[in-house]
PDB file of C-alpha atoms in Angstrom:
ATOM      1  CA  UNK A  89      41.106 -55.644 126.768  1.00 51.00           C
ATOM      2  CA  UNK A  90      39.021 -52.987 128.229  1.00 51.00           C
ATOM      3  CA  UNK A  91      38.068 -51.624 125.083  1.00 53.00           C
ATOM      4  CA  UNK A  92      36.696 -55.693 124.640  1.00 50.00           C
ATOM      5  CA  UNK A  93      35.064 -56.135 127.898  1.00 51.00           C
ATOM      6  CA  UNK A  94      33.318 -53.010 126.827  1.00 48.00           C
ATOM      7  CA  UNK A  95      32.318 -54.563 123.589  1.00 47.00           C
ATOM      8  CA  UNK A  96      31.278 -57.221 124.826  1.00 51.00           C
ATOM      9  CA  UNK A  97      29.197 -55.765 128.138  1.00 53.00           C
ATOM     10  CA  UNK A  98      26.557 -54.688 125.313  1.00 49.00           C
ATOM     11  CA  UNK A  99      24.400 -56.565 123.449  1.00 58.00           C
ATOM     12  CA  UNK A 100      21.680 -54.819 120.768  1.00 57.00           C
ATOM     13  CA  UNK A 101      19.783 -58.327 120.813  1.00 55.00           C
ATOM     14  CA  UNK A 102      19.116 -58.053 124.529  1.00 57.00           C
ATOM     15  CA  UNK A 103      19.072 -54.451 124.678  1.00 60.00           C
ATOM     16  CA  UNK A 104      15.866 -53.779 121.466  1.00 70.00           C
ATOM     17  CA  UNK A 105      14.513 -56.403 123.345  1.00 66.00           C
ATOM     18  CA  UNK A 106      14.048 -55.057 126.402  1.00 67.00           C
ATOM     19  CA  UNK A 107      13.132 -51.807 124.357  1.00 67.00           C
ATOM     20  CA  UNK A 108      10.157 -53.196 123.109  1.00 61.00           C
ATOM     21  CA  UNK A 109       8.982 -55.207 125.733  1.00 66.00           C
ATOM     22  CA  UNK A 110       8.538 -51.778 127.258  1.00 69.00           C
ATOM     23  CA  UNK A 111       6.826 -50.472 124.257  1.00 72.00           C
ATOM     24  CA  UNK A 112       4.550 -53.107 124.791  1.00 59.00           C
ATOM     25  CA  UNK A 113       4.258 -52.599 128.324  1.00 69.00           C
ATOM     26  CA  UNK A 114       3.296 -49.550 127.776  1.00 65.00           C
ATOM     27  CA  UNK A 115       1.009 -50.140 124.752  1.00 63.00           C
ATOM     28  CA  UNK A 116      -1.476 -52.245 127.221  1.00 55.00           C
ATOM     29  CA  UNK A 117      -1.309 -50.026 130.098  1.00 61.00           C
ATOM     30  CA  UNK A 118      -2.655 -46.828 127.450  1.00 59.00           C
ATOM     31  CA  UNK A 119      -5.385 -49.033 126.465  1.00 59.00           C
ATOM     32  CA  UNK A 120      -6.438 -50.394 129.605  1.00 58.00           C
ATOM     33  CA  UNK A 121      -7.072 -46.206 130.799  1.00 45.00           C
ATOM     34  CA  UNK A 122      -8.110 -45.202 127.893  1.00 49.00           C
ATOM     35  CA  UNK A 123     -10.856 -48.273 127.908  1.00 51.00           C
ATOM     36  CA  UNK A 124     -12.043 -47.369 131.818  1.00 48.00           C
ATOM     37  CA  UNK A 125     -12.342 -43.258 131.275  1.00 44.00           C
ATOM     38  CA  UNK A 126     -14.869 -44.549 127.902  1.00 46.00           C
ATOM     39  CA  UNK A 127     -16.097 -46.810 130.179  1.00 48.00           C
ATOM     40  CA  UNK A 128     -16.442 -44.594 132.916  1.00 46.00           C
ATOM     41  CA  UNK A 129     -17.629 -41.331 130.062  1.00 45.00           C
ATOM     42  CA  UNK A 130     -21.363 -42.308 129.447  1.00 46.00           C
ATOM     43  CA  UNK A 131     -22.245 -42.737 133.481  1.00 47.00           C
ATOM     44  CA  UNK A 132     -20.402 -39.441 134.140  1.00 47.00           C
ATOM     45  CA  UNK A 133     -22.293 -37.543 131.285  1.00 47.00           C
ATOM     46  CA  UNK A 134     -25.769 -39.231 131.854  1.00 49.00           C
ATOM     47  CA  UNK A 135     -25.875 -40.118 135.532  1.00 86.00           C
ATOM     48  CA  UNK A 136     -25.559 -36.672 137.278  1.00 95.00           C
ATOM     49  CA  UNK A 137     -28.139 -33.551 136.475  1.00 96.00           C
ATOM     50  CA  UNK A 138     -28.122 -31.804 132.772  1.00 96.00           C
ATOM     51  CA  UNK A 139     -29.731 -28.804 133.107  1.00 97.00           C
ATOM     52  CA  UNK A 140     -31.118 -26.214 129.913  1.00 97.00           C
ATOM     53  CA  UNK A 141     -30.001 -22.627 129.048  1.00 95.00           C
ATOM     54  CA  UNK A 142     -32.932 -21.194 131.368  1.00 93.00           C
ATOM     55  CA  UNK A 143     -32.248 -23.733 134.554  1.00 93.00           C
ATOM     56  CA  UNK A 144     -34.910 -26.409 133.220  1.00 97.00           C
ATOM     57  CA  UNK A 145     -33.858 -30.208 133.594  1.00 98.00           C
ATOM     58  CA  UNK A 146     -32.902 -32.243 131.083  1.00 97.00           C
ATOM     59  CA  UNK A 147     -34.918 -35.624 130.944  1.00 97.00           C
ATOM     60  CA  UNK A 148     -32.431 -38.550 132.084  1.00 94.00           C
ATOM     61  CA  UNK A 149     -33.182 -41.279 130.180  1.00 87.00           C
ATOM     62  CA  UNK A 150     -30.862 -44.319 130.346  1.00 93.00           C
ATOM     63  CA  UNK A 151     -32.606 -43.458 134.125  1.00 96.00           C
ATOM     64  CA  UNK A 152     -33.628 -47.589 133.870  1.00 95.00           C
ATOM     65  CA  UNK A 153     -30.094 -48.518 133.956  1.00 95.00           C
ATOM     66  CA  UNK A 154     -30.123 -47.223 137.484  1.00 97.00           C
ATOM     67  CA  UNK A 155     -30.434 -48.997 140.463  1.00 97.00           C
ATOM     68  CA  UNK A 156     -33.970 -50.036 141.257  1.00 97.00           C
ATOM     69  CA  UNK A 157     -34.842 -49.397 144.904  1.00 97.00           C
ATOM     70  CA  UNK A 158     -39.139 -50.668 144.788  1.00 95.00           C
ATOM     71  CA  UNK A 159     -42.228 -50.348 143.267  1.00 95.00           C
ATOM     72  CA  UNK A 160     -45.603 -49.580 144.701  1.00 92.00           C
ATOM     73  CA  UNK A 161     -49.611 -49.873 142.757  1.00 91.00           C
ATOM     74  CA  UNK A 162     -52.287 -47.482 143.530  1.00 84.00           C
ATOM     75  CA  UNK A 163     -49.952 -45.521 146.485  1.00 85.00           C
ATOM     76  CA  UNK A 164     -51.813 -42.301 147.903  1.00 78.00           C
ATOM     77  CA  UNK A 165     -50.700 -40.050 150.521  1.00 74.00           C
ATOM     78  CA  UNK A 166     -53.477 -38.768 151.019  1.00 68.00           C
ATOM     79  CA  UNK A 167     -56.924 -40.174 152.707  1.00 63.00           C
ATOM     80  CA  UNK A 168     -59.280 -39.438 149.199  1.00 66.00           C
ATOM     81  CA  UNK A 169     -59.355 -42.242 146.539  1.00 63.00           C
ATOM     82  CA  UNK A 170     -57.251 -41.721 143.778  1.00 59.00           C
ATOM     83  CA  UNK A 171     -58.758 -41.258 140.285  1.00 62.00           C
ATOM     84  CA  UNK A 172     -56.439 -43.797 138.579  1.00 73.00           C
ATOM     85  CA  UNK A 173     -53.937 -46.457 139.652  1.00 87.00           C
ATOM     86  CA  UNK A 174     -50.916 -46.562 138.940  1.00 91.00           C
ATOM     87  CA  UNK A 175     -47.581 -48.297 139.459  1.00 93.00           C
ATOM     88  CA  UNK A 176     -44.481 -46.178 140.551  1.00 95.00           C
ATOM     89  CA  UNK A 177     -41.102 -47.559 139.889  1.00 97.00           C
ATOM     90  CA  UNK A 178     -38.521 -45.646 141.684  1.00 98.00           C
ATOM     91  CA  UNK A 179     -34.632 -45.285 140.581  1.00 98.00           C
ATOM     92  CA  UNK A 180     -31.509 -44.120 141.593  1.00 98.00           C
ATOM     93  CA  UNK A 181     -28.045 -43.200 140.116  1.00 97.00           C
ATOM     94  CA  UNK A 182     -25.878 -46.550 141.091  1.00 96.00           C
ATOM     95  CA  UNK A 183     -23.029 -44.302 142.222  1.00 97.00           C
ATOM     96  CA  UNK A 184     -25.569 -42.563 144.444  1.00 97.00           C
ATOM     97  CA  UNK A 185     -26.111 -45.654 145.826  1.00 97.00           C
ATOM     98  CA  UNK A 186     -23.281 -46.558 146.615  1.00 97.00           C
ATOM     99  CA  UNK A 187     -22.058 -43.336 148.218  1.00 97.00           C
ATOM    100  CA  UNK A 188     -25.848 -43.704 150.319  1.00 98.00           C
ATOM    101  CA  UNK A 189     -24.226 -47.102 151.210  1.00 98.00           C
ATOM    102  CA  UNK A 190     -20.857 -46.416 152.128  1.00 98.00           C
ATOM    103  CA  UNK A 191     -22.300 -43.395 154.139  1.00 97.00           C
ATOM    104  CA  UNK A 192     -26.137 -43.096 154.800  1.00 97.00           C
ATOM    105  CA  UNK A 193     -25.436 -40.033 153.661  1.00 97.00           C
ATOM    106  CA  UNK A 194     -27.145 -39.404 149.775  1.00 98.00           C
ATOM    107  CA  UNK A 195     -24.644 -36.932 147.933  1.00 97.00           C
ATOM    108  CA  UNK A 196     -25.351 -33.897 145.619  1.00 97.00           C
ATOM    109  CA  UNK A 197     -26.871 -34.516 141.791  1.00 97.00           C
ATOM    110  CA  UNK A 198     -28.022 -37.655 143.273  1.00 98.00           C
ATOM    111  CA  UNK A 199     -31.887 -38.145 141.667  1.00 98.00           C
ATOM    112  CA  UNK A 200     -34.326 -39.904 141.987  1.00 98.00           C
ATOM    113  CA  UNK A 201     -36.698 -41.358 139.311  1.00 98.00           C
ATOM    114  CA  UNK A 202     -40.146 -42.621 139.444  1.00 97.00           C
ATOM    115  CA  UNK A 203     -41.008 -44.251 136.653  1.00 96.00           C
ATOM    116  CA  UNK A 204     -45.051 -44.287 136.235  1.00 95.00           C
ATOM    117  CA  UNK A 205     -46.811 -46.488 133.957  1.00 95.00           C
ATOM    118  CA  UNK A 206     -49.910 -47.791 133.715  1.00 93.00           C
ATOM    119  CA  UNK A 207     -51.614 -50.812 134.728  1.00 92.00           C
ATOM    120  CA  UNK A 208     -53.730 -53.828 133.350  1.00 92.00           C
ATOM    121  CA  UNK A 209     -55.260 -56.733 134.133  1.00 92.00           C
ATOM    122  CA  UNK A 210     -56.310 -58.557 131.456  1.00 92.00           C
ATOM    123  CA  UNK A 211     -54.152 -59.399 129.009  1.00 93.00           C
ATOM    124  CA  UNK A 212     -52.380 -62.264 126.820  1.00 94.00           C
ATOM    125  CA  UNK A 213     -52.176 -65.323 130.283  1.00 94.00           C
ATOM    126  CA  UNK A 214     -53.305 -63.245 132.722  1.00 92.00           C
ATOM    127  CA  UNK A 215     -55.711 -64.457 134.953  1.00 90.00           C
ATOM    128  CA  UNK A 216     -55.397 -62.481 138.618  1.00 94.00           C
ATOM    129  CA  UNK A 217     -53.829 -59.202 139.474  1.00 93.00           C
ATOM    130  CA  UNK A 218     -52.324 -56.567 137.685  1.00 92.00           C
ATOM    131  CA  UNK A 219     -48.901 -55.824 134.752  1.00 94.00           C
ATOM    132  CA  UNK A 220     -46.978 -52.749 134.335  1.00 91.00           C
ATOM    133  CA  UNK A 221     -48.080 -51.539 130.230  1.00 91.00           C
ATOM    134  CA  UNK A 222     -47.668 -47.761 128.986  1.00 94.00           C
ATOM    135  CA  UNK A 223     -45.360 -44.977 130.554  1.00 93.00           C
ATOM    136  CA  UNK A 224     -47.407 -41.853 131.926  1.00 94.00           C
ATOM    137  CA  UNK A 225     -45.084 -39.775 133.494  1.00 96.00           C
ATOM    138  CA  UNK A 226     -41.736 -39.159 135.301  1.00 97.00           C
ATOM    139  CA  UNK A 227     -41.804 -37.625 138.242  1.00 97.00           C
ATOM    140  CA  UNK A 228     -37.924 -36.672 139.576  1.00 98.00           C
ATOM    141  CA  UNK A 229     -36.243 -35.363 142.615  1.00 98.00           C
ATOM    142  CA  UNK A 230     -32.855 -34.051 143.503  1.00 98.00           C
ATOM    143  CA  UNK A 231     -30.061 -32.990 145.750  1.00 98.00           C
ATOM    144  CA  UNK A 232     -28.757 -29.974 144.164  1.00 97.00           C
ATOM    145  CA  UNK A 233     -27.964 -27.549 146.456  1.00 97.00           C
ATOM    146  CA  UNK A 234     -25.688 -25.338 144.603  1.00 95.00           C
ATOM    147  CA  UNK A 235     -28.893 -24.780 142.389  1.00 96.00           C
ATOM    148  CA  UNK A 236     -31.889 -24.705 144.650  1.00 96.00           C
ATOM    149  CA  UNK A 237     -31.857 -22.905 148.281  1.00 94.00           C
ATOM    150  CA  UNK A 238     -33.906 -25.577 149.431  1.00 95.00           C
ATOM    151  CA  UNK A 239     -31.381 -28.278 148.742  1.00 97.00           C
ATOM    152  CA  UNK A 240     -33.730 -30.503 147.000  1.00 98.00           C
ATOM    153  CA  UNK A 241     -36.131 -30.361 144.243  1.00 98.00           C
ATOM    154  CA  UNK A 242     -39.218 -31.623 142.121  1.00 98.00           C
ATOM    155  CA  UNK A 243     -39.424 -32.231 138.555  1.00 98.00           C
ATOM    156  CA  UNK A 244     -42.609 -33.421 136.735  1.00 97.00           C
ATOM    157  CA  UNK A 245     -42.207 -34.669 132.595  1.00 98.00           C
ATOM    158  CA  UNK A 246     -45.181 -35.631 130.420  1.00 96.00           C
ATOM    159  CA  UNK A 247     -44.372 -39.193 129.086  1.00 95.00           C
ATOM    160  CA  UNK A 248     -42.575 -37.778 126.062  1.00 95.00           C
ATOM    161  CA  UNK A 249     -41.691 -34.818 127.548  1.00 96.00           C
ATOM    162  CA  UNK A 250     -37.854 -33.853 127.282  1.00 97.00           C
ATOM    163  CA  UNK A 251     -37.833 -31.290 129.562  1.00 98.00           C
ATOM    164  CA  UNK A 252     -38.897 -29.656 133.106  1.00 98.00           C
ATOM    165  CA  UNK A 253     -38.987 -26.523 135.411  1.00 97.00           C
ATOM    166  CA  UNK A 254     -38.381 -27.078 138.591  1.00 97.00           C
ATOM    167  CA  UNK A 255     -41.988 -27.251 140.931  1.00 96.00           C
ATOM    168  CA  UNK A 256     -42.080 -23.598 142.784  1.00 94.00           C
ATOM    169  CA  UNK A 257     -40.819 -23.200 146.169  1.00 85.00           C
ATOM    170  CA  UNK A 258     -43.470 -24.376 148.880  1.00 85.00           C
ATOM    171  CA  UNK A 259     -45.033 -27.171 146.527  1.00 93.00           C
ATOM    172  CA  UNK A 260     -46.718 -30.242 147.748  1.00 93.00           C
ATOM    173  CA  UNK A 261     -43.731 -32.622 147.040  1.00 94.00           C
ATOM    174  CA  UNK A 262     -41.042 -30.538 148.566  1.00 95.00           C
ATOM    175  CA  UNK A 263     -43.634 -30.165 151.768  1.00 94.00           C
ATOM    176  CA  UNK A 264     -45.060 -33.764 151.641  1.00 94.00           C
ATOM    177  CA  UNK A 265     -41.299 -35.133 151.535  1.00 95.00           C
ATOM    178  CA  UNK A 266     -40.066 -33.000 154.154  1.00 95.00           C
ATOM    179  CA  UNK A 267     -42.927 -33.980 156.624  1.00 94.00           C
ATOM    180  CA  UNK A 268     -42.967 -37.337 155.853  1.00 95.00           C
ATOM    181  CA  UNK A 269     -39.764 -39.216 154.314  1.00 96.00           C
ATOM    182  CA  UNK A 270     -37.480 -41.093 156.954  1.00 97.00           C
ATOM    183  CA  UNK A 271     -34.490 -40.106 155.466  1.00 98.00           C
ATOM    184  CA  UNK A 272     -33.423 -36.663 154.568  1.00 96.00           C
ATOM    185  CA  UNK A 273     -35.810 -36.347 151.610  1.00 97.00           C
ATOM    186  CA  UNK A 274     -36.422 -39.508 150.445  1.00 98.00           C
ATOM    187  CA  UNK A 275     -39.341 -42.017 151.643  1.00 96.00           C
ATOM    188  CA  UNK A 276     -36.765 -45.203 152.528  1.00 97.00           C
ATOM    189  CA  UNK A 277     -39.638 -46.476 154.368  1.00 96.00           C
ATOM    190  CA  UNK A 278     -40.816 -47.469 151.341  1.00 96.00           C
ATOM    191  CA  UNK A 279     -37.507 -49.101 150.088  1.00 96.00           C
ATOM    192  CA  UNK A 280     -36.727 -52.833 151.551  1.00 95.00           C
ATOM    193  CA  UNK A 281     -33.410 -52.708 150.529  1.00 95.00           C
ATOM    194  CA  UNK A 282     -31.754 -49.589 152.452  1.00 97.00           C
ATOM    195  CA  UNK A 283     -34.141 -49.326 155.538  1.00 96.00           C
ATOM    196  CA  UNK A 284     -31.170 -51.140 157.194  1.00 97.00           C
ATOM    197  CA  UNK A 285     -28.800 -49.668 155.472  1.00 98.00           C
ATOM    198  CA  UNK A 286     -29.942 -46.130 157.363  1.00 98.00           C
ATOM    199  CA  UNK A 287     -30.631 -47.213 159.824  1.00 97.00           C
ATOM    200  CA  UNK A 288     -27.062 -48.867 160.720  1.00 97.00           C
ATOM    201  CA  UNK A 289     -25.840 -45.847 160.019  1.00 98.00           C
ATOM    202  CA  UNK A 290     -28.558 -44.069 162.952  1.00 97.00           C
ATOM    203  CA  UNK A 291     -30.141 -41.963 160.020  1.00 98.00           C
ATOM    204  CA  UNK A 292     -33.607 -43.079 160.064  1.00 97.00           C
ATOM    205  CA  UNK A 293     -36.860 -41.572 161.455  1.00 97.00           C
ATOM    206  CA  UNK A 294     -38.755 -44.295 163.132  1.00 95.00           C
ATOM    207  CA  UNK A 295     -41.547 -41.959 163.703  1.00 94.00           C
ATOM    208  CA  UNK A 296     -42.045 -41.182 159.840  1.00 93.00           C
ATOM    209  CA  UNK A 297     -43.225 -45.074 159.609  1.00 89.00           C
ATOM    210  CA  UNK A 298     -45.571 -44.729 162.375  1.00 86.00           C
ATOM    211  CA  UNK A 299     -48.718 -45.376 160.147  1.00 76.00           C
ATOM    212  CA  UNK A 300     -50.689 -41.862 159.848  1.00 71.00           C
ATOM    213  CA  UNK A 301     -53.184 -40.156 158.659  1.00 64.00           C
ATOM    214  CA  UNK A 302     -52.024 -37.796 155.683  1.00 55.00           C
ATOM    215  CA  UNK A 303     -53.617 -35.005 154.106  1.00 54.00           C
TER     216      UNK A 303
END
């Protein structure tokens, strides 16, 4: 009788179904993990600074998929009139933006890209104002203390340029940002979505917002 009870307790159909469901669940979880890794791979690969063999910065081609911060037209930090007025569009990596929103601090490997574009007023149905046209160049700001003793470094790309070397120590961009940027080396005073965030965390330098004659 004992052997019969053992035989009765064993249900090959039930056990096979349970094993099958476990395999299905494992496969679903594996696909979910693989999908997440594949989705994150492009962000990890392209949204952080990449350098060439000689230390030059490689052009971040996907920057227009990043977080858009602000745009300016004909901005000039010098009282002297500019020779050519352009639009400037500012982008930062989405992950760096989220870090700033949650902490008020720019993380290492943050990149700002200023997309410089020509301006035009006559075209199609436009009657007044200006609109953006051809790309003129890129200005890139990188926070990377592992490479740059002064933490922040500045790069200028031609419209079609693929690499750019860091501007030499003491360059005008570094000095201007150091003297006038409201948060670290970034002009948050010109980024309306981040200005209240910086103030909330107490990292906003109010005096940098005051109107002044820069030279």
